XYZ file of C-alpha atoms in Angstrom:
571
model
C -11.816 20.882 11.142
C -9.609 24.098 11.517
C -7.289 25.768 9.311
C -4.829 25.960 12.152
C -4.795 22.154 12.858
C -4.235 21.334 9.080
C -1.346 23.909 8.924
C 0.096 22.153 11.948
C 0.673 19.298 10.317
C 2.875 21.185 7.718
C 1.379 18.874 4.716
C 2.359 19.500 0.966
C -1.580 18.280 0.095
C -4.986 17.066 1.037
C -7.458 14.398 0.224
C -11.170 15.173 1.051
C -13.096 12.421 3.280
C -16.963 12.439 2.649
C -18.875 10.821 6.137
C -22.161 8.776 4.695
C -23.685 11.849 6.013
C -22.565 14.037 3.583
C -19.854 15.686 6.048
C -16.939 16.747 4.167
C -13.437 16.826 6.088
C -10.105 17.943 4.395
C -7.407 15.622 5.405
C -3.539 16.399 5.136
C -1.178 13.919 3.401
C 1.464 12.439 5.185
C 3.911 11.443 2.196
C 5.142 8.001 2.845
C 1.741 6.156 4.364
C -0.804 4.449 2.907
C -4.327 6.013 2.788
C -5.106 3.453 5.111
C -2.285 5.205 7.507
C -3.686 8.563 6.279
C -7.783 7.565 7.658
C -6.785 6.136 10.746
C -4.620 9.185 11.600
C -7.960 11.558 10.889
C -9.460 9.013 13.212
C -10.878 6.376 10.827
C -10.252 2.244 11.183
C -9.724 2.900 15.594
C -9.684 -0.520 16.674
C -10.382 -2.213 13.164
C -8.085 -5.373 12.621
C -6.478 -4.308 9.394
C -3.525 -6.606 7.580
C -1.050 -4.024 7.447
C -1.058 -3.832 3.426
C -1.302 -6.943 2.291
C -4.525 -6.791 1.257
C -5.693 -9.732 2.584
C -8.629 -8.573 5.384
C -10.247 -6.247 3.244
C -11.323 -4.844 6.145
C -9.921 -1.114 4.657
C -11.907 -0.589 1.786
C -13.318 2.881 0.845
C -15.650 4.201 -1.521
C -14.138 6.694 -3.734
C -16.410 9.565 -4.741
C -14.376 10.911 -7.359
C -10.733 9.457 -8.718
C -10.821 5.847 -8.190
C -7.931 4.139 -9.320
C -7.871 1.159 -11.587
C -8.336 -1.749 -10.064
C -5.356 -3.913 -8.546
C -4.881 -7.753 -8.985
C -5.312 -8.272 -5.442
C -9.191 -6.188 -5.259
C -10.535 -8.084 -8.045
C -9.717 -11.315 -6.203
C -11.100 -9.846 -2.923
C -13.802 -7.381 -4.070
C -17.086 -8.282 -6.183
C -17.275 -6.918 -9.235
C -20.246 -4.508 -8.003
C -18.116 -2.941 -5.201
C -15.020 -2.633 -7.787
C -18.096 -0.726 -10.619
C -18.932 1.682 -7.571
C -15.153 2.896 -6.745
C -14.863 0.703 -3.815
C -10.574 0.171 -3.339
C -8.592 -1.204 -0.611
C -6.767 1.752 0.842
C -3.911 -0.262 2.452
C -2.635 -0.920 -0.814
C -2.504 2.143 -2.373
C -0.825 5.839 -1.172
C -2.991 9.165 -0.288
C -3.976 10.596 -3.725
C -4.082 14.729 -3.757
C -7.543 15.738 -4.321
C -8.967 12.423 -4.026
C -12.775 12.046 -2.713
C -13.370 8.971 -0.333
C -16.262 7.993 1.635
C -14.996 6.818 5.504
C -16.470 7.388 8.902
C -14.439 9.356 10.782
C -14.058 9.855 14.881
C -15.366 13.489 15.699
C -13.037 15.945 15.786
C -10.064 12.989 15.782
C -7.279 15.810 15.163
C -8.344 18.547 17.852
C -8.629 15.553 20.576
C -4.740 14.580 19.055
C -3.064 18.005 20.179
C -1.238 17.969 23.243
C -3.029 19.204 26.304
C -6.289 17.948 25.114
C -6.815 15.651 27.845
C -10.152 13.351 27.564
C -12.718 14.019 30.574
C -12.401 11.601 33.242
C -15.587 11.287 35.694
C -14.226 11.872 38.749
C -15.660 9.466 41.747
C -14.277 7.611 44.899
C -10.945 6.358 45.264
C -11.022 2.897 46.438
C -7.002 2.557 47.675
C -7.792 -0.874 48.440
C -8.307 -2.128 44.891
C -6.473 -2.480 41.276
C -6.924 -2.787 37.880
C -4.762 -5.428 35.648
C -4.638 -4.561 32.358
C -3.074 -6.724 29.364
C -2.394 -4.857 26.258
C -1.892 -6.896 23.327
C -1.011 -6.343 19.751
C -3.944 -7.867 18.895
C -6.398 -7.244 22.191
C -6.433 -5.490 25.241
C -8.236 -7.174 28.372
C -8.650 -6.220 32.072
C -9.654 -7.294 35.363
C -10.687 -4.913 38.145
C -10.606 -6.181 41.428
C -11.640 -4.890 45.222
C -11.398 -7.483 48.343
C -14.694 -8.277 50.011
C -16.383 -7.483 46.494
C -17.259 -9.057 43.327
C -14.143 -8.477 40.548
C -15.010 -6.662 37.025
C -13.365 -7.672 33.898
C -13.758 -6.707 30.061
C -12.038 -7.185 26.707
C -12.051 -5.117 23.571
C -9.541 -5.052 20.541
C -6.484 -3.124 20.815
C -7.047 0.190 19.416
C -4.434 0.376 17.451
C -5.414 -1.907 15.232
C -6.433 0.561 12.543
C -2.634 1.285 12.194
C -2.309 -2.376 11.168
C -1.951 -6.051 12.494
C 1.924 -6.292 13.261
C 4.135 -4.795 15.595
C 6.041 -3.582 12.588
C 3.537 -1.559 10.634
C 2.560 0.248 14.163
C 6.656 0.825 14.725
C 6.970 2.661 10.819
C 3.848 4.647 11.951
C 4.991 6.002 15.251
C 8.461 7.448 12.982
C 5.873 10.207 12.356
C 5.167 12.436 15.345
C 1.525 12.303 14.475
C 1.953 8.899 14.693
C 3.250 8.295 18.040
C 0.661 10.742 19.424
C -2.395 8.840 17.757
C -1.018 5.153 18.672
C -0.499 6.361 22.310
C -3.730 8.526 22.255
C -6.037 5.445 21.315
C -4.859 3.307 23.883
C -5.727 6.857 26.686
C -9.069 6.682 25.373
C -9.662 3.018 26.038
C -8.039 3.081 29.649
C -9.749 6.421 30.229
C -13.739 4.275 28.978
C -12.329 1.757 31.772
C -11.480 3.755 33.970
C -15.030 5.535 34.129
C -17.253 2.529 34.248
C -15.541 1.161 37.466
C -17.223 1.374 40.539
C -14.720 3.526 41.726
C -11.170 4.538 41.140
C -8.451 1.897 41.804
C -5.551 2.463 44.123
C -3.266 1.111 41.739
C -2.749 -0.170 38.449
C -0.280 -2.390 36.329
C 0.076 -2.499 32.686
C 1.581 -5.793 30.640
C 2.614 -5.552 27.603
C 4.644 -6.737 24.398
C 7.831 -3.924 24.935
C 6.653 -1.997 21.681
C 3.209 -1.599 23.016
C 4.155 -0.620 26.222
C 6.711 2.194 24.481
C 3.871 3.029 22.629
C 1.132 3.036 25.255
C 3.655 5.109 27.100
C 4.997 7.872 24.609
C 8.180 6.398 24.901
C 10.718 6.273 22.595
C 10.504 2.989 20.400
C 12.649 3.425 17.104
C 15.151 0.932 19.308
C 12.485 -1.588 18.206
C 11.867 -0.682 14.279
C 15.044 -1.748 13.052
C 17.985 -4.270 13.432
C 19.945 -4.698 15.604
C 17.088 -4.343 17.826
C 17.700 -2.984 21.246
C 15.546 -1.610 24.391
C 16.009 1.428 25.521
C 13.842 1.436 28.640
C 13.462 -1.976 30.639
C 10.392 -0.984 32.819
C 10.070 -2.754 36.226
C 8.606 0.778 37.787
C 5.483 2.844 37.457
C 5.347 5.150 34.421
C 2.776 7.742 33.848
C 0.321 6.961 31.233
C -0.489 10.907 30.441
C -4.270 12.069 29.128
C -5.015 12.845 32.934
C -4.655 9.106 34.143
C -2.980 7.939 36.693
C 0.728 6.293 36.717
C 0.757 2.300 35.598
C 2.629 -0.092 37.203
C 4.689 -1.828 34.001
C 6.846 -5.348 34.762
C 10.154 -5.479 33.658
C 10.679 -5.816 29.745
C 13.344 -8.362 29.351
C 14.500 -8.160 26.255
C 13.807 -6.170 22.587
C 10.795 -8.373 21.923
C 10.324 -10.180 25.309
C 8.311 -7.931 27.541
C 6.106 -7.718 30.551
C 3.301 -9.544 29.626
C 6.083 -13.092 29.695
C 7.216 -11.311 32.853
C 3.647 -11.176 34.384
C 2.789 -14.427 33.320
C 5.907 -15.821 34.876
C 5.164 -13.960 37.824
C 1.313 -15.506 37.657
C 2.907 -19.051 37.422
C 5.238 -18.407 40.767
C 2.650 -17.319 43.112
C 0.084 -19.939 41.954
C -1.528 -22.394 44.803
C 0.703 -25.152 43.296
C 3.582 -23.147 41.169
C 5.342 -25.632 38.676
C 8.329 -27.432 39.605
C 11.276 -26.464 36.558
C 12.096 -27.443 33.956
C 9.077 -25.848 32.797
C 8.722 -23.915 29.638
C 5.547 -20.798 29.315
C 4.473 -20.093 25.672
C 2.849 -16.843 25.671
C 1.363 -16.712 21.769
C -0.171 -14.032 19.780
C 0.888 -11.763 17.470
C 4.233 -12.156 18.660
C 5.653 -15.820 20.427
C 7.191 -15.104 23.640
C 8.817 -18.241 25.591
C 10.417 -18.366 28.689
C 12.422 -21.884 30.019
C 12.300 -22.221 33.649
C 15.445 -24.040 34.836
C 16.454 -25.663 38.113
C 18.129 -23.070 40.841
C 15.629 -20.033 39.413
C 16.985 -19.039 35.710
C 15.345 -18.384 32.855
C 16.193 -18.428 29.361
C 13.658 -16.173 26.929
C 13.415 -15.854 23.387
C 10.438 -14.308 20.886
C 9.750 -15.244 17.505
C 7.242 -13.003 14.943
C 4.153 -15.149 14.578
C 1.875 -13.167 12.663
C -2.133 -12.205 14.280
C -3.358 -15.727 12.353
C -4.019 -16.920 16.458
C -5.573 -14.012 16.531
C -8.065 -14.869 13.630
C -6.414 -11.415 11.959
C -5.790 -11.509 8.518
C -7.741 -14.705 7.989
C -10.304 -14.964 5.167
C -13.013 -15.189 7.830
C -11.389 -14.815 10.942
C -12.458 -13.163 13.952
C -11.421 -13.012 17.459
C -13.474 -15.071 19.678
C -17.065 -13.706 20.375
C -20.820 -13.949 20.077
C -21.550 -15.824 16.497
C -17.521 -17.023 16.350
C -16.753 -20.518 15.007
C -14.205 -21.638 17.770
C -14.111 -25.428 16.611
C -15.387 -28.138 14.165
C -16.975 -31.524 14.621
C -17.951 -33.916 11.906
C -21.792 -33.929 11.637
C -23.772 -35.952 8.904
C -24.104 -33.517 6.258
C -20.255 -32.626 6.477
C -18.535 -30.241 9.378
C -20.183 -27.824 12.299
C -19.299 -25.499 13.980
C -18.847 -25.038 17.116
C -20.004 -21.382 18.191
C -19.036 -19.179 21.123
C -21.764 -19.153 23.605
C -22.996 -15.714 24.347
C -24.884 -16.591 26.984
C -22.023 -18.450 28.723
C -19.032 -16.332 27.991
C -15.599 -17.022 29.864
C -14.892 -13.828 32.130
C -12.129 -12.252 30.427
C -14.280 -12.219 27.486
C -17.537 -10.683 28.394
C -17.787 -7.259 26.588
C -15.801 -4.671 24.163
C -14.099 -2.012 26.465
C -16.864 0.165 25.481
C -19.565 -1.545 26.877
C -20.347 -1.771 30.917
C -18.065 -3.770 32.739
C -19.410 -7.656 33.996
C -19.268 -9.088 37.179
C -16.320 -11.830 37.735
C -18.635 -15.101 38.334
C -17.579 -17.422 35.221
C -15.245 -20.255 35.356
C -11.560 -19.302 35.018
C -11.231 -21.266 31.808
C -12.802 -23.917 29.362
C -14.607 -23.333 26.052
C -18.082 -22.461 26.748
C -19.741 -22.729 23.277
C -22.674 -24.040 21.651
C -22.718 -26.341 18.563
C -24.699 -25.779 15.997
C -27.903 -28.130 14.451
C -25.876 -31.300 13.251
C -23.135 -31.610 15.293
C -22.070 -33.562 18.231
C -20.419 -33.046 21.544
C -21.955 -29.671 21.784
C -23.296 -28.006 24.646
C -26.598 -25.843 25.444
C -28.768 -24.785 23.332
C -28.329 -24.931 19.026
C -27.804 -22.145 16.949
C -29.348 -21.989 13.305
C -27.357 -19.709 12.109
C -23.897 -19.973 10.190
C -20.533 -18.286 12.096
C -19.668 -15.097 11.337
C -15.896 -15.856 11.057
C -13.794 -18.245 12.493
C -10.984 -17.649 15.632
C -7.629 -18.509 15.519
C -7.901 -21.839 17.425
C -11.287 -22.663 15.481
C -8.673 -22.558 12.620
C -7.008 -24.977 14.158
C -9.922 -26.999 15.331
C -10.963 -26.814 11.559
C -7.445 -28.526 10.212
C -7.351 -30.982 12.843
C -10.266 -32.058 11.502
C -9.757 -32.287 7.705
C -6.220 -34.026 8.556
C -8.023 -36.592 10.689
C -10.647 -36.821 7.731
C -7.654 -37.534 5.124
C -9.175 -33.771 3.584
C -5.428 -32.206 3.788
C -2.336 -33.799 4.148
C 0.747 -32.964 6.454
C 2.060 -30.064 4.353
C -1.486 -28.270 4.030
C -2.724 -29.617 0.541
C -6.199 -30.353 0.143
C -6.395 -33.770 -1.255
C -9.499 -33.955 -3.902
C -9.723 -37.670 -3.733
C -12.153 -38.874 -0.871
C -11.697 -41.696 1.370
C -14.768 -41.786 2.995
C -18.545 -40.237 2.640
C -18.194 -37.668 5.004
C -14.985 -36.884 3.577
C -16.575 -36.140 -0.088
C -19.442 -34.414 1.375
C -16.865 -32.066 3.129
C -14.837 -31.862 -0.545
C -17.788 -30.539 -2.016
C -16.919 -27.230 -1.096
C -13.392 -27.642 -2.522
C -13.209 -25.405 -5.270
C -9.550 -25.751 -7.191
C -10.225 -23.897 -10.396
C -8.973 -20.224 -9.166
C -5.420 -18.895 -8.436
C -5.315 -21.031 -5.339
C -7.575 -24.270 -3.611
C -10.328 -22.722 -1.563
C -12.175 -24.847 0.911
C -16.050 -23.774 2.039
C -16.953 -25.042 5.829
C -20.117 -23.942 6.603
C -20.717 -20.788 4.729
C -16.878 -19.585 5.233
C -14.229 -19.883 2.731
C -10.495 -21.283 3.357
C -8.486 -20.615 0.908
C -4.767 -21.926 0.890
C -3.174 -19.065 2.253
C -5.592 -19.354 5.310
C -3.763 -22.711 5.536
C 0.011 -21.178 4.927
C -0.785 -18.422 7.520
C -1.388 -21.515 10.092
C 1.477 -23.458 9.176
C 4.035 -20.907 9.652
C 2.810 -20.516 13.480
C 3.369 -24.219 13.693
C 6.880 -23.988 12.115
C 7.336 -20.692 14.158
C 6.433 -22.190 17.614
C 7.933 -25.658 16.913
C 11.705 -23.811 16.181
C 11.705 -21.674 18.581
C 10.589 -24.400 21.174
C 13.094 -26.566 19.784
C 16.493 -24.057 19.368
C 15.529 -23.124 23.196
C 15.868 -26.014 24.845
C 18.876 -27.180 22.765
C 20.389 -23.856 24.082
C 19.587 -25.338 27.505
C 20.953 -28.853 27.020
C 17.801 -30.392 27.159
C 15.191 -32.692 25.384
C 11.018 -32.118 25.386
C 10.909 -34.949 27.252
C 13.363 -33.285 30.424
C 10.042 -30.819 30.919
C 8.001 -31.085 33.752
C 5.326 -28.873 32.223
C 4.252 -27.124 29.118
C 2.307 -23.880 29.816
C 0.439 -22.078 26.984
C -0.663 -18.594 27.166
C -1.955 -16.043 25.002
C -4.135 -16.632 22.291
C -3.459 -20.393 22.425
C -4.074 -19.963 25.997
C -7.708 -19.340 26.084
C -9.882 -21.618 24.087
C -7.190 -23.884 22.113
C -7.759 -28.037 22.483
C -4.736 -29.455 22.999
C -5.929 -32.621 20.862
C -5.609 -30.155 17.984
C -2.375 -29.027 18.541
C -1.473 -32.507 19.113
C -2.590 -33.485 15.199
C -1.236 -30.650 13.821
C 2.099 -31.263 15.339
C 2.749 -28.752 17.214
C 3.937 -31.120 20.397
C 5.823 -34.064 20.146
C 4.010 -37.550 20.551
C 2.806 -37.926 24.455
C 3.644 -34.000 25.754
C -0.579 -33.559 26.124
C -0.245 -35.310 29.488
C 2.418 -32.797 30.947
C 1.071 -29.455 28.974
C -2.005 -26.901 29.800
C -3.522 -24.311 28.909
C -3.592 -21.362 31.487
C -5.264 -18.744 29.944
C -4.183 -15.387 30.111
C -1.159 -15.711 32.631
C -0.206 -12.031 31.485
C -3.706 -10.712 32.642
C -3.607 -12.492 36.125
C 0.136 -11.218 36.570
C -0.649 -7.375 35.787
C -3.596 -7.787 38.432
C -1.183 -9.802 40.772
C 1.374 -6.709 40.375
C -1.072 -4.056 40.919
C -2.421 -5.822 44.279
C 0.645 -6.987 46.028
C 4.380 -5.352 46.885
C 5.954 -9.010 47.107
C 4.898 -9.513 43.459
C 6.852 -6.465 42.246
C 9.574 -7.291 44.618
C 9.865 -10.889 43.112
C 9.212 -8.755 39.422
C 12.121 -6.430 40.062
C 14.498 -9.606 40.953
C 13.802 -10.953 37.934
C 16.172 -9.370 35.079
C 19.027 -10.108 36.704
C 18.062 -13.823 36.351
C 17.167 -13.598 33.109
C 19.236 -14.766 29.627
C 18.217 -13.793 25.871
C 18.430 -16.716 23.444
C 18.150 -15.079 20.235
C 16.714 -18.393 18.024
C 16.079 -15.725 14.866
C 19.437 -15.682 14.724
C 20.799 -18.785 15.052
C 22.447 -20.374 11.566
C 19.784 -23.093 11.772
C 16.627 -21.266 11.928
C 15.613 -21.091 8.412
C 16.469 -24.347 7.719
C 14.836 -25.943 11.276
C 11.885 -23.579 10.229
C 11.554 -24.544 6.650
C 11.643 -28.307 7.610
C 8.835 -27.400 10.244
C 6.552 -26.241 8.021
C 4.358 -29.093 7.793
C 1.638 -30.324 10.557
C 3.640 -32.811 11.962
C 6.300 -32.973 14.596
C 9.873 -34.142 13.994
């Protein structure tokens, strides 16, 4: 790294990063940022799911070659004694200390690539005017689909590369207040989009990118300061083509409807409106991920929208054994003679939008559109395909929902989320053999994966946020849940969730399963339509005038209703 690059950052001090191969790199310290954030800016942790400073995921660990600080309580609980002795610490819990030497893996020439004008090389090739590319830029994941009339479609997915700055929106908005942070956050998305385009059979004639307002503004290099603190404001409404920069073509951005209701929900509404059989209002679209966005369609063509922060638990991020759904991940659990058996994600029968990381080779779109393709581990009942003897590498967010639903049905967990020590059946006793409640918080080991009380609490918060937002949105329209003609689940919930699990955990009122459907990634479906069809873009252009924001978080009854909903039961 050149001294010119270092001096351009006007840093007051540096620390040294030593690669596993022994190459040393002096990294300027930006005051006010954690060691993890400073490392992200230097090129470490790109795309890794970090917990934004709570120390709960353990993925930001680095080894101090010299100057190792005393372990913090969270590190004593999270890291084995052997690693602590070797100088391993969690970088999200600490500032960057001048003179420290840490071991981490940096991307090659990360600073140099982030300088203005240093565009990534992009392959030139045939432009197919009739081809289109839709991209869903979620807080946690990034999914895309390339379509060309008369040819096979191509698709892919991977982590949002901004994840190395933190799992939640606010962590990235805080980092974006630093010019280098905003530049880096934009650049990693440009890098991912460049790799996608380089792998396509030809360059699409049109691109549409859907995401929440924060992800959209960060990807476009637009000022996102209005979203970083109250009173929140939306400074750009989208609904037009915008430059992606970095040598990339411009992309159409669906309308951003409110500070935290973005192009992902407007694209999802377009996907429903242009479906072969559009739903009849009143209906509810719930796009559930790190941020929960809701749209209530009313007779007459108007919409009420709202959003609530939910955290990344539904994406499997921040959970002790959490992972995005992929090979080796438990996406569900079923009772088995020996206790509980995981149902593993089936790599051989992957769903279309779970094909591969954005860095890999595109895959043909030749699988069914929805439904879990999974393999049950040995001893499981009801699984499909061949069995795998491997323990799961981790649990997806909807896998956690499945596990908690099974535990509740077995009488191992009550509605408050507490583990019940007294076993009512021999099977429950076998499951409870994995319970350790002698430590600072109870921990249940299931199929080799630990489920801590804090993991259960994270999903309780998701459930409370969901039911509270839905209740207040319906109340603002003067409707009861029974008046809805349909409930459509999109986002993380809409891709893998089993409706019976939501029923068991109290997300939905009794009987609501009959009018509830998981619609997968509706945001991506809508982005693909908007990229390919002028009539869809025209429909989206007229949408904002028909939308009214309901700020449920500011409702006087939000807090009391939220805390009342912190239980796995409806009502």
